[in-house]
Coordinates of C-alpha atoms in Angstrom, one line a residue:
M1 CA 32.7 -9.9 52.3
D2 CA 33.9 -9.6 48.7
N3 CA 30.7 -9.7 46.6
N4 CA 32.6 -11.6 43.9
D5 CA 34.1 -14.3 46.3
I6 CA 31.6 -17.0 45.4
V7 CA 31.6 -20.8 45.1
I8 CA 28.9 -22.8 43.4
I9 CA 28.6 -26.5 44.1
N10 CA 26.4 -29.4 43.0
A11 CA 25.8 -28.1 39.5
K12 CA 26.0 -29.5 36.0
V13 CA 28.2 -27.1 34.3
Y14 CA 28.3 -27.1 30.5
T15 CA 31.6 -25.3 29.9
I16 CA 31.2 -24.9 26.1
D17 CA 35.0 -25.0 26.0
K18 CA 37.1 -26.7 23.4
E19 CA 36.3 -30.1 24.9
D20 CA 32.6 -29.3 25.7
S21 CA 33.3 -30.7 29.1
I22 CA 30.8 -31.0 32.0
K23 CA 31.9 -30.1 35.5
E24 CA 30.3 -29.8 39.0
S25 CA 31.4 -26.6 40.6
I26 CA 32.8 -23.1 40.0
A27 CA 34.8 -20.6 42.1
I28 CA 34.7 -16.9 41.4
K29 CA 37.0 -14.1 42.7
N30 CA 37.4 -10.5 41.6
K31 CA 34.9 -10.8 38.7
K32 CA 36.6 -13.8 37.2
I33 CA 36.4 -17.6 37.3
I34 CA 39.3 -19.1 39.2
Y35 CA 38.2 -22.7 39.3
V36 CA 36.0 -25.1 37.3
G37 CA 36.0 -28.7 38.3
N38 CA 34.5 -31.2 40.8
N39 CA 32.9 -30.8 44.2
K40 CA 35.7 -32.4 46.0
D41 CA 38.5 -30.1 44.9
I42 CA 36.3 -26.9 45.3
N43 CA 36.7 -27.0 49.0
K44 CA 40.1 -25.3 49.0
Y45 CA 38.4 -22.2 47.5
I46 CA 35.9 -22.0 50.3
K47 CA 37.1 -19.5 53.0
K48 CA 35.4 -18.0 56.0
D49 CA 33.6 -15.3 54.1
T50 CA 33.0 -17.2 50.8
K51 CA 29.4 -17.2 49.6
V52 CA 28.5 -20.8 48.8
I53 CA 25.6 -21.5 46.5
D54 CA 24.2 -25.0 46.2
A55 CA 22.9 -25.3 42.6
K56 CA 21.0 -28.4 43.6
G57 CA 21.8 -30.2 40.4
N58 CA 20.7 -27.4 38.1
I59 CA 22.4 -26.6 34.9
I60 CA 25.0 -23.8 34.3
L61 CA 25.6 -22.3 30.9
P62 CA 27.7 -19.3 29.8
G63 CA 26.0 -16.0 29.7
M64 CA 24.1 -15.5 26.4
V65 CA 25.4 -13.1 23.7
D66 CA 22.7 -11.5 21.5
S67 CA 24.7 -10.5 18.5
H68 CA 22.2 -8.2 16.8
I69 CA 19.8 -6.2 19.0
H70 CA 18.5 -2.6 19.2
P71 CA 18.6 -1.2 22.8
P72 CA 16.5 -0.2 24.5
G73 CA 14.2 -2.5 22.4
T74 CA 10.5 -2.3 23.2
A75 CA 11.2 -0.4 26.5
L76 CA 10.8 3.1 24.9
T77 CA 7.4 2.0 23.5
E78 CA 6.3 0.4 26.7
L79 CA 7.2 3.5 28.7
Y80 CA 6.2 6.4 26.4
E81 CA 4.2 5.1 23.4
V82 CA 1.4 2.9 22.3
S83 CA 2.5 -0.7 22.0
L84 CA 0.9 -3.0 19.4
Y85 CA 3.2 -5.9 20.1
G86 CA 1.4 -9.2 20.5
L87 CA -1.9 -7.9 19.2
N88 CA -3.5 -9.9 16.4
S89 CA -6.2 -7.8 14.7
I90 CA -7.0 -4.3 13.4
D91 CA -9.7 -4.0 16.1
E92 CA -7.1 -4.7 18.8
Y93 CA -4.8 -2.2 17.3
K94 CA -7.5 0.5 17.2
E95 CA -8.5 -0.3 20.8
A96 CA -5.0 0.1 22.1
I97 CA -4.5 3.4 20.3
R98 CA -7.8 4.8 21.7
I99 CA -6.9 3.7 25.2
F100 CA -3.5 5.4 24.8
I101 CA -5.1 8.7 23.6
D102 CA -7.6 8.6 26.5
K103 CA -4.8 8.2 29.0
N104 CA -2.8 10.9 27.4
P105 CA -5.3 13.6 26.5
D106 CA -2.6 16.3 25.9
V107 CA -0.6 14.2 23.4
K108 CA 0.5 16.2 20.4
V109 CA 1.6 13.2 18.2
V110 CA 0.8 9.6 18.9
Y111 CA 3.9 7.4 18.4
G112 CA 4.0 3.7 18.7
G113 CA 5.1 0.4 17.1
G114 CA 4.7 -3.3 16.9
W115 CA 2.0 -3.8 14.2
S116 CA 2.4 -6.8 11.8
L117 CA 1.7 -6.9 8.1
G118 CA 0.5 -10.5 8.5
I119 CA -2.9 -9.5 9.9
F120 CA -3.9 -7.6 6.7
E121 CA -5.0 -8.9 3.4
G122 CA -5.6 -8.0 -0.2
K123 CA -3.6 -4.9 -1.4
E124 CA -2.8 -4.1 2.2
L125 CA -0.7 -7.2 2.3
G126 CA 1.7 -5.7 -0.2
K127 CA 1.3 -1.9 0.4
G128 CA 0.7 -2.1 4.1
P129 CA -2.4 -0.8 6.0
K130 CA -4.4 2.1 4.8
K131 CA -4.5 5.5 6.5
E132 CA -8.3 5.3 6.8
H133 CA -8.0 2.7 9.6
L134 CA -6.2 5.3 11.7
D135 CA -8.5 8.2 10.5
D136 CA -11.3 6.3 12.1
I137 CA -9.6 6.9 15.4
S138 CA -8.6 10.5 14.9
I139 CA -8.4 13.1 12.1
D140 CA -7.1 15.7 14.5
I141 CA -4.1 14.0 16.2
P142 CA -1.2 12.8 14.0
I143 CA -0.7 9.0 14.5
V144 CA 2.7 7.5 13.5
L145 CA 3.2 3.7 14.0
R146 CA 6.3 1.6 13.2
A147 CA 5.9 -1.9 12.0
Y148 CA 7.3 -4.6 14.2
D149 CA 10.3 -4.9 11.8
G150 CA 11.1 -1.2 11.8
H151 CA 11.0 -1.0 8.0
T152 CA 7.5 0.5 7.5
M153 CA 5.6 3.5 9.0
W154 CA 1.8 3.6 9.1
L155 CA 0.3 7.1 9.3
N156 CA -3.1 8.7 9.4
S157 CA -4.1 11.7 7.2
K158 CA -3.2 14.2 9.9
A159 CA 0.3 12.8 10.2
F160 CA 0.9 13.1 6.5
K161 CA -0.2 16.7 6.7
E162 CA 1.8 17.4 9.9
F163 CA 5.0 16.2 8.3
N164 CA 4.3 17.8 4.9
I165 CA 4.1 14.6 2.9
N166 CA 2.1 14.4 -0.3
I167 CA 2.1 12.4 -3.5
D168 CA 4.8 14.7 -4.9
T169 CA 7.1 14.5 -2.0
Q170 CA 10.6 13.5 -3.0
C171 CA 11.5 10.1 -1.6
P172 CA 15.0 9.3 -0.3
N173 CA 17.1 6.7 -2.1
G174 CA 15.8 3.2 -1.4
G175 CA 12.5 4.5 0.1
K176 CA 8.9 4.3 -1.0
I177 CA 5.8 6.4 -0.3
E178 CA 2.9 4.1 -1.1
I179 CA 0.2 5.6 -3.4
N180 CA -3.4 4.5 -4.0
E181 CA -3.4 4.4 -7.8
E182 CA -7.2 4.4 -8.0
T183 CA -7.6 7.7 -6.2
N184 CA -4.1 9.1 -6.7
E185 CA -3.9 9.7 -3.0
L186 CA -1.5 8.7 -0.2
W187 CA -2.1 5.1 0.8
G188 CA -1.0 5.2 4.4
T189 CA 2.6 3.8 4.6
L190 CA 6.2 4.9 4.2
K191 CA 8.8 2.2 3.5
E192 CA 12.5 1.8 4.1
S193 CA 14.4 5.1 4.0
A194 CA 11.2 7.1 3.4
I195 CA 10.4 6.6 7.1
H196 CA 13.2 9.1 7.8
I197 CA 11.0 11.9 6.4
I198 CA 9.1 11.6 9.7
E199 CA 10.5 13.5 12.6
E200 CA 10.3 11.0 15.4
H201 CA 9.9 11.9 19.0
N202 CA 13.2 13.2 20.4
Y203 CA 13.5 11.4 23.7
S204 CA 15.9 12.8 26.2
E205 CA 19.1 11.0 27.3
E206 CA 17.5 10.5 30.7
E207 CA 14.5 8.9 29.1
Y208 CA 16.8 6.6 27.1
M209 CA 18.7 5.7 30.2
K210 CA 15.5 4.8 32.1
A211 CA 14.4 2.7 29.2
F212 CA 17.7 1.0 29.0
E213 CA 17.6 -0.1 32.6
L214 CA 14.2 -1.7 31.9
F215 CA 15.7 -3.3 28.9
Q216 CA 18.7 -4.6 30.8
R217 CA 16.5 -6.2 33.5
K218 CA 14.7 -8.1 30.8
M219 CA 17.9 -9.2 29.2
H220 CA 19.2 -10.5 32.6
E221 CA 15.9 -12.4 33.1
F222 CA 16.6 -14.1 29.7
G223 CA 20.2 -14.8 30.6
I224 CA 21.7 -12.3 28.2
T225 CA 24.9 -10.7 29.5
S226 CA 26.5 -9.3 26.3
I227 CA 25.2 -7.7 23.1
L228 CA 26.1 -6.2 19.8
S229 CA 24.1 -3.1 19.9
M230 CA 22.6 -1.6 16.7
S231 CA 22.4 2.2 16.7
G232 CA 22.8 5.3 14.6
M233 CA 24.7 8.5 15.0
K234 CA 21.5 10.4 15.5
F235 CA 19.1 7.7 16.9
G236 CA 19.1 4.8 19.4
M237 CA 21.2 4.6 22.6
S238 CA 23.9 7.2 22.4
P239 CA 27.5 6.5 23.5
N240 CA 27.2 9.2 26.1
A241 CA 24.1 7.5 27.7
Y242 CA 26.1 4.3 28.0
K243 CA 29.0 6.3 29.5
R244 CA 26.8 7.8 32.1
L245 CA 25.3 4.4 33.0
F246 CA 28.8 3.0 33.3
E247 CA 30.0 5.9 35.5
E248 CA 26.9 5.5 37.7
G249 CA 27.6 1.8 38.1
K250 CA 24.3 0.9 36.4
L251 CA 25.7 -0.7 33.3
K252 CA 25.7 -4.5 33.9
M253 CA 26.2 -5.8 30.3
R254 CA 29.1 -5.9 27.8
I255 CA 28.1 -3.7 24.9
S256 CA 29.8 -3.8 21.6
N257 CA 28.5 -0.9 19.6
S258 CA 27.6 -1.1 15.9
I259 CA 26.7 2.2 14.2
I260 CA 24.9 2.4 10.8
I261 CA 26.1 4.4 7.8
F262 CA 24.1 5.3 4.8
S263 CA 24.9 4.9 1.1
D264 CA 23.6 8.3 0.0
E265 CA 25.7 10.3 2.5
D266 CA 29.5 10.9 2.4
I267 CA 31.0 7.6 3.4
K268 CA 34.4 8.8 4.6
S269 CA 33.0 11.5 6.8
Q270 CA 30.5 9.1 8.4
I271 CA 33.2 6.5 9.2
D272 CA 35.6 9.3 10.5
E273 CA 32.9 10.4 12.9
I274 CA 32.5 6.9 14.1
K275 CA 36.3 6.7 14.6
N276 CA 36.0 9.7 16.9
I277 CA 33.2 8.0 18.9
R278 CA 35.3 4.9 19.3
E279 CA 38.2 6.9 20.7
K280 CA 36.1 9.2 22.9
Y281 CA 33.9 6.4 24.4
D282 CA 36.4 3.5 25.0
L283 CA 35.1 1.9 28.2
D284 CA 35.6 -1.5 29.8
L285 CA 32.0 -2.4 29.1
F286 CA 31.3 -0.3 26.0
K287 CA 33.4 -0.4 22.8
T288 CA 32.5 0.7 19.3
T289 CA 33.8 -2.2 17.1
T290 CA 31.5 -2.4 14.1
I291 CA 29.9 -0.4 11.3
K292 CA 26.5 -1.5 10.0
L293 CA 25.4 -1.3 6.4
L294 CA 21.9 -1.7 5.0
A295 CA 22.1 -3.6 1.7
D296 CA 18.4 -4.1 1.0
G297 CA 15.0 -4.1 2.6
V298 CA 12.7 -6.9 3.7
I299 CA 10.5 -9.5 2.0
E300 CA 7.3 -8.3 3.6
G301 CA 7.9 -4.9 2.2
S302 CA 8.9 -6.3 -1.2
T303 CA 12.1 -4.3 -0.8
A304 CA 14.6 -7.2 -0.3
Y305 CA 16.8 -7.7 -3.4
L306 CA 16.3 -11.1 -5.0
L307 CA 18.0 -13.2 -7.7
E308 CA 14.5 -14.2 -9.1
P309 CA 11.5 -11.9 -9.3
Y310 CA 8.8 -11.6 -6.6
K311 CA 5.5 -13.3 -7.3
V312 CA 2.9 -11.1 -8.9
E313 CA 1.1 -11.0 -5.6
A314 CA 3.7 -8.4 -4.5
G315 CA 1.8 -6.0 -6.7
M316 CA 4.9 -5.0 -8.6
G317 CA 4.4 -6.9 -11.9
T318 CA 6.2 -10.0 -13.2
D319 CA 9.8 -8.6 -13.4
Y320 CA 10.4 -7.0 -10.0
Y321 CA 13.4 -8.0 -8.0
G322 CA 13.5 -5.5 -5.2
E323 CA 16.3 -3.0 -4.8
F324 CA 20.0 -3.2 -3.8
L325 CA 20.8 -0.1 -1.9
W326 CA 24.5 0.4 -3.0
K327 CA 26.4 0.9 -6.1
E328 CA 28.9 -2.0 -6.3
E329 CA 32.0 0.2 -6.5
I330 CA 30.9 2.4 -3.6
L331 CA 30.2 -0.7 -1.5
E332 CA 33.6 -2.2 -2.2
N333 CA 35.3 1.1 -1.3
T334 CA 33.2 1.4 1.9
I335 CA 34.1 -2.1 3.1
K336 CA 37.7 -1.4 2.3
Y337 CA 37.7 1.9 4.3
C338 CA 35.9 0.3 7.2
N339 CA 38.4 -2.6 7.5
E340 CA 41.4 -0.3 6.9
N341 CA 40.2 1.7 10.0
N342 CA 39.9 -1.5 12.1
F343 CA 36.1 -1.7 11.9
S344 CA 34.3 -4.9 11.2
I345 CA 31.2 -4.6 9.0
H346 CA 27.8 -6.0 9.9
V347 CA 25.6 -6.1 6.8
H348 CA 21.8 -6.3 6.8
S349 CA 21.0 -8.5 3.8
V350 CA 17.7 -10.4 3.4
G351 CA 17.5 -11.4 -0.2
D352 CA 19.7 -13.8 -2.1
G353 CA 20.5 -11.2 -4.7
S354 CA 21.7 -8.8 -2.0
T355 CA 23.8 -11.3 -0.2
K356 CA 25.5 -12.3 -3.5
K357 CA 26.5 -8.7 -4.2
V358 CA 27.8 -8.2 -0.6
L359 CA 29.9 -11.3 -0.9
D360 CA 31.3 -10.1 -4.2
A361 CA 32.2 -6.8 -2.5
V362 CA 33.9 -8.5 0.4
E363 CA 35.8 -10.8 -2.0
K364 CA 37.3 -7.7 -3.7
N365 CA 38.8 -6.8 -0.3
Y366 CA 39.7 -10.2 0.9
K367 CA 43.5 -9.8 0.6
L368 CA 43.2 -6.9 3.1
Q369 CA 41.0 -9.0 5.4
E370 CA 43.6 -11.8 5.4
K371 CA 46.2 -9.5 6.9
K372 CA 44.1 -8.4 9.8
D373 CA 41.5 -10.0 12.1
F374 CA 38.0 -8.8 11.1
R375 CA 34.7 -10.3 12.2
N376 CA 32.9 -9.2 9.1
T377 CA 29.3 -10.4 9.3
I378 CA 26.1 -10.7 7.1
T379 CA 22.9 -10.8 9.0
H380 CA 19.2 -11.9 8.5
L381 CA 19.9 -14.1 5.4
Q382 CA 16.3 -15.1 4.6
L383 CA 17.2 -16.3 1.2
V384 CA 20.7 -17.4 0.3
N385 CA 21.8 -19.1 -2.9
N386 CA 23.3 -22.5 -2.2
N387 CA 26.5 -21.6 -4.2
D388 CA 27.0 -18.6 -1.9
I389 CA 26.8 -20.4 1.4
R390 CA 30.3 -21.9 1.0
R391 CA 31.6 -18.5 0.2
F392 CA 31.0 -17.4 3.8
K393 CA 33.6 -19.9 4.9
E394 CA 36.0 -19.0 2.1
L395 CA 35.8 -15.3 2.9
S396 CA 35.7 -15.8 6.7
I397 CA 32.3 -14.2 7.1
I398 CA 30.1 -14.8 10.1
A399 CA 26.4 -15.7 9.4
A400 CA 24.3 -13.8 12.0
V401 CA 20.9 -15.5 12.1
Q402 CA 17.7 -14.9 14.0
P403 CA 16.4 -18.4 14.6
Y404 CA 13.2 -17.0 16.2
W405 CA 12.0 -16.5 12.5
H406 CA 13.1 -20.0 11.3
I407 CA 9.6 -21.5 11.4
K408 CA 6.4 -21.1 9.3
G409 CA 5.1 -18.3 11.4
P410 CA 1.4 -18.5 12.3
K411 CA -0.6 -15.8 10.6
W412 CA 2.5 -14.9 8.6
W413 CA 4.2 -17.5 6.5
D414 CA 1.2 -18.5 4.3
E415 CA -0.1 -14.9 4.0
V416 CA 3.3 -13.1 3.5
D417 CA 6.4 -15.2 2.7
Y418 CA 4.7 -17.8 0.5
K419 CA 2.5 -15.3 -1.4
L420 CA 5.5 -13.1 -2.2
L421 CA 8.1 -15.8 -2.8
G422 CA 6.3 -19.0 -3.8
D423 CA 8.2 -22.2 -3.3
R424 CA 11.3 -20.3 -2.4
A425 CA 9.8 -19.7 1.0
K426 CA 10.0 -23.4 1.8
Y427 CA 13.8 -23.1 1.8
E428 CA 14.2 -19.8 3.5
Y429 CA 16.4 -19.2 6.5
P430 CA 19.2 -21.7 5.9
L431 CA 20.9 -22.9 9.1
N432 CA 22.3 -26.4 8.9
S433 CA 23.6 -25.5 5.4
F434 CA 26.0 -23.0 7.1
I435 CA 27.0 -25.6 9.7
K436 CA 27.8 -28.2 7.1
E437 CA 30.1 -25.7 5.3
G438 CA 32.0 -24.9 8.5
V439 CA 30.6 -21.3 8.7
I440 CA 30.6 -19.6 12.1
I441 CA 27.0 -18.7 13.0
T442 CA 25.8 -16.4 15.7
S443 CA 22.3 -16.1 16.9
S444 CA 20.3 -13.0 17.9
S445 CA 16.9 -11.6 18.2
D446 CA 16.9 -8.3 16.3
H447 CA 14.8 -7.1 19.3
S448 CA 12.5 -5.3 19.1
V449 CA 11.6 -7.0 15.9
T450 CA 11.4 -10.1 18.1
P451 CA 9.5 -8.6 21.0
E452 CA 10.4 -11.4 23.5
P453 CA 14.1 -12.2 22.9
N454 CA 14.3 -15.3 25.1
P455 CA 17.3 -17.3 23.7
F456 CA 15.6 -20.6 24.7
Y457 CA 12.8 -19.9 22.2
A458 CA 15.5 -19.4 19.5
I459 CA 17.4 -22.5 20.6
E460 CA 14.2 -24.6 20.3
A461 CA 13.4 -23.1 16.9
G462 CA 16.9 -23.8 15.6
V463 CA 16.7 -27.4 16.8
T464 CA 13.1 -28.1 15.7
R465 CA 12.4 -25.6 13.0
N466 CA 8.9 -25.6 14.5
L467 CA 6.5 -23.7 16.7
Y468 CA 7.5 -22.3 20.0
N469 CA 5.7 -20.0 22.4
S470 CA 2.3 -20.8 21.0
K471 CA 0.6 -18.4 23.4
Y472 CA 2.3 -15.4 21.8
F473 CA 1.3 -16.5 18.3
G474 CA -2.2 -17.2 19.5
V475 CA -2.4 -20.8 18.3
E476 CA -2.6 -24.3 19.7
D477 CA 0.7 -25.7 20.8
I478 CA 2.3 -28.7 19.0
N479 CA 3.2 -31.9 20.8
N480 CA 5.3 -33.5 18.0
I481 CA 8.5 -32.1 16.6
D482 CA 7.4 -33.1 13.1
D483 CA 4.0 -31.5 13.2
E484 CA 3.9 -30.1 9.7
R485 CA 1.7 -27.0 10.3
Y486 CA 4.6 -24.7 11.3
L487 CA 7.6 -26.9 10.3
L488 CA 10.0 -25.1 8.0
N489 CA 12.4 -27.4 6.2
K490 CA 13.5 -29.9 8.8
D491 CA 16.7 -30.5 6.8
E492 CA 18.0 -27.2 8.3
R493 CA 17.7 -28.4 11.9
I494 CA 20.9 -28.2 13.9
S495 CA 22.0 -29.6 17.3
V496 CA 21.3 -28.1 20.7
M497 CA 25.1 -27.7 21.2
D498 CA 25.5 -25.8 17.9
M499 CA 22.6 -23.5 18.9
V500 CA 24.1 -22.9 22.4
K501 CA 27.5 -22.1 20.8
S502 CA 25.8 -19.6 18.5
F503 CA 24.6 -17.8 21.5
T504 CA 27.8 -18.1 23.6
I505 CA 31.3 -18.7 22.3
N506 CA 30.4 -17.8 18.7
G507 CA 28.7 -14.6 19.8
A508 CA 31.7 -13.7 22.0
Y509 CA 33.9 -14.2 18.9
A510 CA 31.8 -11.9 16.8
I511 CA 32.3 -9.1 19.3
F512 CA 36.1 -9.8 19.9
R513 CA 35.6 -11.1 23.4
E514 CA 36.1 -14.9 22.9
N515 CA 39.1 -14.7 25.3
E516 CA 37.0 -13.0 28.0
I517 CA 33.5 -14.6 27.9
G518 CA 31.5 -17.2 25.9
S519 CA 32.6 -20.3 27.8
I520 CA 33.1 -21.2 31.4
E521 CA 36.9 -21.4 31.8
V522 CA 39.5 -20.3 34.4
G523 CA 40.6 -16.7 33.6
K524 CA 37.4 -15.6 31.9
Y525 CA 34.9 -13.2 33.4
A526 CA 32.2 -14.9 35.5
D527 CA 29.3 -14.3 33.1
F528 CA 27.0 -17.3 33.3
I529 CA 23.5 -18.5 34.1
V530 CA 21.8 -21.1 36.2
V531 CA 18.8 -22.7 34.5
D532 CA 16.2 -25.1 35.6
R533 CA 16.5 -27.9 33.0
D534 CA 19.0 -29.7 31.0
I535 CA 18.2 -28.6 27.5
F536 CA 20.7 -31.2 26.0
N537 CA 18.7 -34.1 27.4
I538 CA 15.0 -33.2 27.1
D539 CA 12.4 -33.3 24.3
P540 CA 13.4 -30.4 22.1
I541 CA 9.9 -29.0 22.0
D542 CA 10.2 -28.4 25.8
I543 CA 13.4 -26.2 25.6
E544 CA 11.1 -23.2 25.5
K545 CA 10.0 -23.9 29.0
T546 CA 13.5 -23.4 30.4
K547 CA 13.7 -20.7 33.0
V548 CA 16.8 -18.7 34.1
L549 CA 17.2 -19.0 37.9
I550 CA 20.2 -16.9 38.4
T551 CA 22.2 -14.6 36.1
F552 CA 25.8 -13.7 36.9
F553 CA 27.6 -10.8 35.4
N554 CA 31.2 -10.0 36.3
G555 CA 30.7 -12.5 39.2
E556 CA 27.8 -10.5 40.5
I557 CA 24.2 -11.8 40.8
V558 CA 22.3 -9.4 38.6
Y559 CA 19.1 -11.5 38.3
E560 CA 17.5 -14.1 40.6
S561 CA 14.2 -15.7 40.0
N562 CA 11.5 -15.5 42.7
N563 CA 10.2 -18.9 41.8

């Protein structure tokens, strides 16, 4: 029997097509959808060997597209490092590290990640945690721990010594080595590009492939079938690892690859190297389409570039705006060279000052963009000036958002965002403002920054702008969409349909696959999911409870719930 010769009946199919129609049944053959319609007319597609699946009234949606994610996510940490994700105190961090060392007595350097700045206070809220916390665990074994957002490293004294870092060490452009001004000693953290001073563990291609398979299983469980993968030329999942997975028949996702380039290295040579990668690794399921640029840092590190100064609580005085990581002319020429070579750009920009400068640079190249089809994107967008939001539409720029963060995060918003931004934090993470201007938005997790990249958490957050997954945050759940404790600017709420489109057809558009996936239509690949509740017709605060029952990729069942 052809594994792809399948008929699904008795479903409620949200097609997410141009009419946003609702159907009852789907027929699949040779990886693609050959019929979408009613139960009566589906019979002609049922042959002797056809596999018939009774959906029993459950909901079918297109496969989800995460348009900004870092494979293999937390899988490397889970397999080979100490994981601090989901822990909520310094004592819990220390206990996890001690347990890891006990289980790995021969470890030469302890690597790990997942700690959150939000659990610290005082000067540590601005500078990050002190090295002394880790010295309490060991002064003999180097300990190197990435923050959950990947923008800060926390080290013990032995690690600073191991990697030859002292108060006189020259810091790369845009980076920062925190110093204790009272003692004139190293504080304990490296920020932004300074983290590249550290020689991270060099995992083998086989270890990356094993981690990716674990990552891929998780994505299928969440209903994610396509991604825009963030990587570097010397870190993250390599194109060759993807190629090997593809050749071994183990790659069950559509991967659009985005490779980062750096402002302090030769721009042309970096882009030319990525051109070679694009040509060498051009596979059905893996294509390099995008170049990533890092325009600024993050609010929590006081490294995002703002239009107005940080609050004095950032510890940087009264006239500190953060840092923009590019010279304007170089950025303009970089965008031009990317687009001339048929690469879209995907720009990390957190602060409103940074986003304004990126928009200005794109505008200088807009005549070029009008001649060709680019999917230029700015992502994160924590603060955006109102006057700049309409420019996204005018310049055909996609707004790539992470709705998981669009709430007053417990043990975070009051302690970090509000202290560093003041009242600006009440209006951070615009969403409906983009929709009203007709801007295309795509949604993503930035996993592993978001440890559990369940799209239904993000859909709920975008619709409610309020708490989801209270267990993860370690707080009591809400029972009212307007509960004010975690509600972040309800004027930015958007509809369930707009949120679903941000994860489906809009995400497909961002990776140049809108004619292949993103909606349930005849001729498209059979990438879709069966879920256990109708998210369009339930209390929005219950969307997070949605479970994926079956995930189809290329007409093949790649995940099926045991429940």
